[in-house]
Structure formats: structure tokens, C-alpha cells
Amino acid sequence: MPKTVDREEQRRQIGAAVLRLASEQGLDEVSVRTVAAAAGRSPGAVQKYFRTKDEMLAFAAELAGARIEERMAAVDPGLPPREALCALVLTTLPVDAERRAEAAAQLAFATRAAHHPGLGAIRRRVDADVREALAGWLADAGHGRGPEPGADCLALADAVIALSDGLALRLLYAPDDREALLRALDRALDALVPPAVPHP
Amino acid sequence: MPKTVDREEQRRQIGAAVLRLASEQGLDEVSVRTVAAAAGRSPGAVQKYFRTKDEMLAFAAELAGARIEERMAAVDPGLPPREALCALVLTTLPVDAERRAEAAAQLAFATRAAHHPGLGAIRRRVDADVREALAGWLADAGHGRGPEPGADCLALADAVIALSDGLALRLLYAPDDREALLRALDRALDALVPPAVPHP
DNA sequence: CGCTTGAGAATACGACCGTATCCCAAAAAG
DNA sequence: CTTTTTGGGATACGGTCGTATTCTCAAGCG
């Protein structure tokens, strides 16, 4: 038997290079050749791990989704709901260089997903997970109004996700509006998740 | 003198073809050749009106921005604030085929703007106009809390814009979530712009 | 009418794309 | 050591890209 390597680890390294490139220069600059260069490999080596470019992009999209879920799970569950929610959104917002890269990659894949069924399916699955986790978490914290608190928490979760995505989008092309947009986030969270829990 | 045509009208027609193509197939499928075909022209004819592809995209981005402002100005000013705001957001959301095209083009340009200074500048200018109009409108309607109602209205406007953009993004790759996302919009607007005005 | 000038089409060129194929080095099994 | 199998590099091919250049044709003015 010849030498063998950890194929999954190699795929992850190449996928990371895809995300790095997509975040720094946009998804348009992602080609098999540029990815290979970014990963310190030859174009042929990349082809050994991904038979087609689409397969490579799908893998990278899954990787990006996994990173989001990781970050969501990493927020301190001991924080008060309002602060925890704010921290949660902040971990996904491009407020510094590191998060900017992550958010830019997410946006690039989301945009392409609008015209690419495969990427769309991956995105929808990740979104469903995040949405459910967020809604359950809001329900536990006692938010959710009206006759159906469960349904209201789902609507609330969708609103928070949309708010976060919209803020991320604008931060990416208008980083100078950072302070104003963070104020807007605070203001919106105050309105959506009032500090005083209705039924303590 | 030889025959002459309305150059600006020609540019607008080609720009419209760019937006149509970007909305239906994504900005990646926009090339000088495909745009020419979509506009019923030869590639050479397109070159007469836009010396470079970047110039063409910038023009299309301006056109898309102008369409947004047109739609904003077209909402009935006689509606109650809450309903008017909802109608305003709904005109930008991809809830049907026509609006889907517009929203997809907007998203495509916004995404590219994250890595393209020229498109970013156009986007920021359009955003500033929309933001200011929305904030002034909220202030007139009596919303805006705290010691500085003007600043609060700006934050509110930013939040509504972000919410709208985030909903549009998700609607584009998850059209089946339409009902849930419209409920989330209603819920968020209820919280952000309470029906009962604090200081009548 | 003939000339000039702009509209528009056709073509050319170099670069990069995704993918398929072939070749070589190295390491485990015999 | 030889054989065999796999990782990885190199190369080739058809296609599309953006752009520059050149051509044809018709319309208006002297």
C-alpha cells in the first residue's frame, strides 16, 4: 500500500482556503487555480479531493454553516437573555477583520444560493437549525407574546436572524457606519426582546 | 450629420437588460455578450455605450438605486404610519416574481459592493438617502424615544432597513418560508414601531 | 450628388476558466 | 528488490471572458 493521508483533513484545508478567498476577494475570484494557490497546492492536487468545482463550493458552504453553529453553541449560557442575544448576534457581525471574513463568505454563499439549488438547500438546512435553536432559547427565556408563545418565538427568531443578516450586509460595504448600526442593533433588540420579562 | 440616437435612452435600455439578467441568473452570468443578447443588440453595440464592463455595472447599480427611491416615493402618504411602513417594506421584498427580480439584482450588487469600491460608493449613497428619508418620516409620525428622538429615529430607520434586507436575503433562497417571514416582519414592526404613539 | 460622421456588427487577441488525462515519486506488501 | 497503489504535479483542450480594432451602412449637410 502506498502512502495515505487524512482525506477529510485535506478537504477541510482546501475548504478553508475557499472561504478565505471568498471573504477577501469575493466568490468571483474563487477558481480551482486560485484556491490551489491559496492552499499551497497545485491545481491538480485540488482535483484529487474535489472532482468538480461545484462539489468544492458545496463543501465550503457546509464548512461555513458548521462554523456558525459552533459559534452559536459557544455563547455563555449564564448570561441574561438580552445580553446573551446581543452577544450571539455580535459574533456573526463583521465588526472586526476576523468576523468580516466570515460574514463576507456567508454573504457570498447566500447570494449565490439564490440561483443555485444545491447551495440553497445547504443554506436552508443551516438556517432551519439556527432558527429552531434560537426560538427554543427565546421560549426558555420567557419571551413570546400572544396566545401562542411558541409561534411568537419562531417569528421573533426569524426577525432577529433577518436583522442580523441585514446589519451584516450593510457593514460589509459600509464599515464606517459601524457605530450607527450597533446602536440600531441595540435599539431593535430592546424593542424585540424587552428587558422586563412579562411573566416572571 | 449622420443619424443620431438618444444615447441616454440606449444606456438605460442596456442597463435594464443588465438588471434583468442579474435578477434571473445572477451577476456571474452578466457578461458583455449576454447583456447584448438580452438587449437584442450585438456585443459591439454595447461597447459603443459603455467603454468598459465596470462602467456598465456602475450604471446598472445607479439604475437599481433609482428604482428603489422611486418606489419609496410612491407609497401613499395618507396611510397610518404602521401600515405605511409595512407597505414600504413590502414593496422591496421578493414576495412575487416581479419584486423577486428587483430584490435579486439589489442583493447581487450589494454583495459585489463588499469587494468593489466603486459599487460600494454608489450603494452607500443610495442607502444614505433612503435612511434619511425613512428617519425623517418616522420623526414626523411621532416615533422616536428617549432624550434624543431624532437620533432614535435614525437608529430605528437603520433597524428597519436591516430587517428588510435580511428578510429579502432569506426570501430569495427560501421562498417557501414566505408566510413565516411575513409574520416575522409584522411582529418586528409591531415591536419597533408600536401602534400607540407615545406623545400624541 | 458626394462626403462626412456616427451607429452598429464582425472579428481578433490574449487571458483565464473547468475539466480530463497523463506522468512521476514514494511507500507498503510480496 | 520488485511490484503495486496512491498522492500529487504537469499539461492539454475547448470554451468564454473583456477589450481593441476594423468594417459596413445609412443619414444628414454642403
CSV table of N, CA, C and O in Angstrom, one decimal, chain B residues 108-157:
chain,number,residue,atom,x,y,z
B,108,ALA,N,-27.4,41.1,-5.5
B,108,ALA,CA,-26.2,40.8,-6.2
B,108,ALA,C,-25.3,42.0,-6.2
B,108,ALA,O,-24.0,41.9,-6.0
B,109,PHE,N,-25.8,43.2,-6.4
B,109,PHE,CA,-24.9,44.4,-6.4
B,109,PHE,C,-24.4,44.7,-5.0
B,109,PHE,O,-23.2,45.1,-4.9
B,110,ALA,N,-25.2,44.5,-4.0
B,110,ALA,CA,-24.7,44.8,-2.6
B,110,ALA,C,-23.6,43.8,-2.3
B,110,ALA,O,-22.6,44.2,-1.7
B,111,THR,N,-23.7,42.6,-2.7
B,111,THR,CA,-22.7,41.6,-2.4
B,111,THR,C,-21.4,42.0,-3.1
B,111,THR,O,-20.3,42.0,-2.5
B,112,ARG,N,-21.5,42.3,-4.4
B,112,ARG,CA,-20.3,42.7,-5.1
B,112,ARG,C,-19.7,44.0,-4.5
B,112,ARG,O,-18.5,44.2,-4.5
B,113,ALA,N,-20.6,44.8,-4.0
B,113,ALA,CA,-20.1,46.1,-3.4
B,113,ALA,C,-19.1,45.9,-2.3
B,113,ALA,O,-18.3,46.7,-2.0
B,114,ALA,N,-19.2,44.7,-1.6
B,114,ALA,CA,-18.4,44.5,-0.5
B,114,ALA,C,-16.9,44.4,-0.9
B,114,ALA,O,-16.0,44.6,-0.1
B,115,HIS,N,-16.7,44.1,-2.2
B,115,HIS,CA,-15.3,44.0,-2.6
B,115,HIS,C,-15.0,44.9,-3.8
B,115,HIS,O,-13.9,44.8,-4.4
B,116,HIS,N,-15.9,45.8,-4.1
B,116,HIS,CA,-15.7,46.7,-5.2
B,116,HIS,C,-16.0,48.1,-4.8
B,116,HIS,O,-17.1,48.5,-4.6
B,117,PRO,N,-14.9,48.9,-4.6
B,117,PRO,CA,-15.1,50.3,-4.1
B,117,PRO,C,-16.1,51.1,-4.8
B,117,PRO,O,-16.9,51.8,-4.2
B,118,GLY,N,-16.1,51.0,-6.1
B,118,GLY,CA,-17.0,51.8,-6.9
B,118,GLY,C,-18.4,51.5,-6.7
B,118,GLY,O,-19.2,52.4,-6.4
B,119,LEU,N,-18.8,50.3,-6.7
B,119,LEU,CA,-20.2,49.9,-6.4
B,119,LEU,C,-20.5,50.2,-5.0
B,119,LEU,O,-21.6,50.6,-4.7
B,120,GLY,N,-19.5,50.1,-4.1
B,120,GLY,CA,-19.8,50.4,-2.7
B,120,GLY,C,-20.2,51.8,-2.5
B,120,GLY,O,-21.1,52.1,-1.7
B,121,ALA,N,-19.5,52.7,-3.2
B,121,ALA,CA,-19.8,54.1,-3.0
B,121,ALA,C,-21.2,54.4,-3.5
B,121,ALA,O,-22.0,55.2,-2.9
B,122,ILE,N,-21.6,53.8,-4.6
B,122,ILE,CA,-23.0,54.0,-5.1
B,122,ILE,C,-24.0,53.5,-4.1
B,122,ILE,O,-24.9,54.2,-3.8
B,123,ARG,N,-23.7,52.3,-3.6
B,123,ARG,CA,-24.6,51.7,-2.6
B,123,ARG,C,-24.7,52.6,-1.4
B,123,ARG,O,-25.8,52.9,-0.9
B,124,ARG,N,-23.6,53.1,-0.9
B,124,ARG,CA,-23.7,53.9,0.3
B,124,ARG,C,-24.5,55.2,0.1
B,124,ARG,O,-25.2,55.6,1.0
B,125,ARG,N,-24.3,55.8,-1.0
B,125,ARG,CA,-25.1,57.0,-1.3
B,125,ARG,C,-26.6,56.7,-1.3
B,125,ARG,O,-27.4,57.4,-0.7
B,126,VAL,N,-27.0,55.7,-2.0
B,126,VAL,CA,-28.4,55.3,-2.1
B,126,VAL,C,-28.9,55.0,-0.7
B,126,VAL,O,-30.0,55.5,-0.3
B,127,ASP,N,-28.1,54.3,0.1
B,127,ASP,CA,-28.5,53.9,1.4
B,127,ASP,C,-28.7,55.2,2.3
B,127,ASP,O,-29.7,55.3,3.1
B,128,ALA,N,-27.8,56.1,2.1
B,128,ALA,CA,-27.9,57.3,3.0
B,128,ALA,C,-29.2,58.1,2.7
B,128,ALA,O,-29.9,58.6,3.6
B,129,ASP,N,-29.6,58.1,1.4
B,129,ASP,CA,-30.8,58.8,1.0
B,129,ASP,C,-32.0,58.1,1.6
B,129,ASP,O,-32.9,58.7,2.3
B,130,VAL,N,-32.1,56.8,1.5
B,130,VAL,CA,-33.2,56.0,2.0
B,130,VAL,C,-33.3,56.2,3.5
B,130,VAL,O,-34.3,56.4,4.1
B,131,ARG,N,-32.1,56.1,4.1
B,131,ARG,CA,-32.1,56.1,5.6
B,131,ARG,C,-32.6,57.5,6.1
B,131,ARG,O,-33.4,57.5,7.0
B,132,GLU,N,-32.2,58.5,5.5
B,132,GLU,CA,-32.6,59.9,5.9
B,132,GLU,C,-34.1,60.1,5.7
B,132,GLU,O,-34.8,60.6,6.6
B,133,ALA,N,-34.6,59.6,4.5
B,133,ALA,CA,-36.0,59.8,4.2
B,133,ALA,C,-36.8,59.0,5.3
B,133,ALA,O,-37.8,59.5,5.8
B,134,LEU,N,-36.4,57.8,5.5
B,134,LEU,CA,-37.1,57.0,6.5
B,134,LEU,C,-37.1,57.6,7.9
B,134,LEU,O,-38.2,57.6,8.6
B,135,ALA,N,-35.9,58.0,8.3
B,135,ALA,CA,-35.8,58.6,9.6
B,135,ALA,C,-36.7,59.9,9.8
B,135,ALA,O,-37.4,60.0,10.8
B,136,GLY,N,-36.6,60.7,8.8
B,136,GLY,CA,-37.4,61.9,8.8
B,136,GLY,C,-38.9,61.6,8.9
B,136,GLY,O,-39.7,62.2,9.6
B,137,TRP,N,-39.3,60.6,8.2
B,137,TRP,CA,-40.7,60.2,8.1
B,137,TRP,C,-41.1,59.6,9.5
B,137,TRP,O,-42.2,59.9,9.9
B,138,LEU,N,-40.2,58.8,10.1
B,138,LEU,CA,-40.6,58.3,11.4
B,138,LEU,C,-40.7,59.4,12.4
B,138,LEU,O,-41.5,59.4,13.3
B,139,ALA,N,-39.8,60.4,12.3
B,139,ALA,CA,-39.8,61.5,13.3
B,139,ALA,C,-41.1,62.3,13.1
B,139,ALA,O,-41.8,62.6,14.1
B,140,ASP,N,-41.6,62.5,11.9
B,140,ASP,CA,-42.8,63.2,11.6
B,140,ASP,C,-44.0,62.4,12.2
B,140,ASP,O,-44.9,63.0,12.7
B,141,ALA,N,-43.9,61.1,12.2
B,141,ALA,CA,-45.0,60.3,12.7
B,141,ALA,C,-45.0,60.2,14.2
B,141,ALA,O,-45.9,59.6,14.8
B,142,GLY,N,-44.0,60.8,14.8
B,142,GLY,CA,-44.0,60.9,16.3
B,142,GLY,C,-43.3,59.7,17.0
B,142,GLY,O,-43.3,59.6,18.2
B,143,HIS,N,-42.7,58.8,16.2
B,143,HIS,CA,-41.9,57.8,16.9
B,143,HIS,C,-40.5,58.3,17.3
B,143,HIS,O,-40.2,59.5,16.9
B,144,GLY,N,-39.8,57.5,17.9
B,144,GLY,CA,-38.5,58.0,18.5
B,144,GLY,C,-38.6,58.3,19.9
B,144,GLY,O,-39.4,59.2,20.4
B,145,ARG,N,-37.9,57.5,20.7
B,145,ARG,CA,-38.0,57.6,22.2
B,145,ARG,C,-36.7,58.2,22.7
B,145,ARG,O,-35.8,58.4,22.0
B,146,GLY,N,-36.7,58.3,24.0
B,146,GLY,CA,-35.5,58.7,24.7
B,146,GLY,C,-35.3,60.2,24.7
B,146,GLY,O,-36.1,60.9,24.1
B,147,PRO,N,-34.1,60.6,25.1
B,147,PRO,CA,-33.9,62.1,25.2
B,147,PRO,C,-33.6,62.7,23.8
B,147,PRO,O,-33.8,63.9,23.7
B,148,GLU,N,-33.2,61.9,22.9
B,148,GLU,CA,-33.0,62.4,21.5
B,148,GLU,C,-33.8,61.7,20.5
B,148,GLU,O,-33.4,60.7,19.9
B,149,PRO,N,-35.0,62.1,20.3
B,149,PRO,CA,-35.9,61.4,19.3
B,149,PRO,C,-35.3,61.4,17.9
B,149,PRO,O,-35.5,60.4,17.2
B,150,GLY,N,-34.6,62.4,17.5
B,150,GLY,CA,-34.0,62.4,16.2
B,150,GLY,C,-33.0,61.3,16.0
B,150,GLY,O,-33.1,60.5,15.0
B,151,ALA,N,-32.1,61.1,16.9
B,151,ALA,CA,-31.1,60.1,16.9
B,151,ALA,C,-31.8,58.7,17.0
B,151,ALA,O,-31.4,57.7,16.3
B,152,ASP,N,-32.8,58.6,17.8
B,152,ASP,CA,-33.5,57.3,17.9
B,152,ASP,C,-34.2,57.0,16.6
B,152,ASP,O,-34.3,55.8,16.2
B,153,CYS,N,-34.7,58.0,15.9
B,153,CYS,CA,-35.4,57.7,14.6
B,153,CYS,C,-34.4,57.2,13.6
B,153,CYS,O,-34.7,56.3,12.8
B,154,LEU,N,-33.2,57.7,13.7
B,154,LEU,CA,-32.1,57.2,12.8
B,154,LEU,C,-31.8,55.7,13.1
B,154,LEU,O,-31.7,54.9,12.2
B,155,ALA,N,-31.7,55.4,14.3
B,155,ALA,CA,-31.4,54.0,14.7
B,155,ALA,C,-32.6,53.1,14.3
B,155,ALA,O,-32.4,52.0,13.8
B,156,LEU,N,-33.8,53.6,14.5
B,156,LEU,CA,-35.0,52.9,14.1
B,156,LEU,C,-35.0,52.7,12.6
B,156,LEU,O,-35.3,51.6,12.1
B,157,ALA,N,-34.6,53.7,11.8
B,157,ALA,CA,-34.6,53.5,10.4
B,157,ALA,C,-33.5,52.5,10.0
B,157,ALA,O,-33.8,51.7,9.1
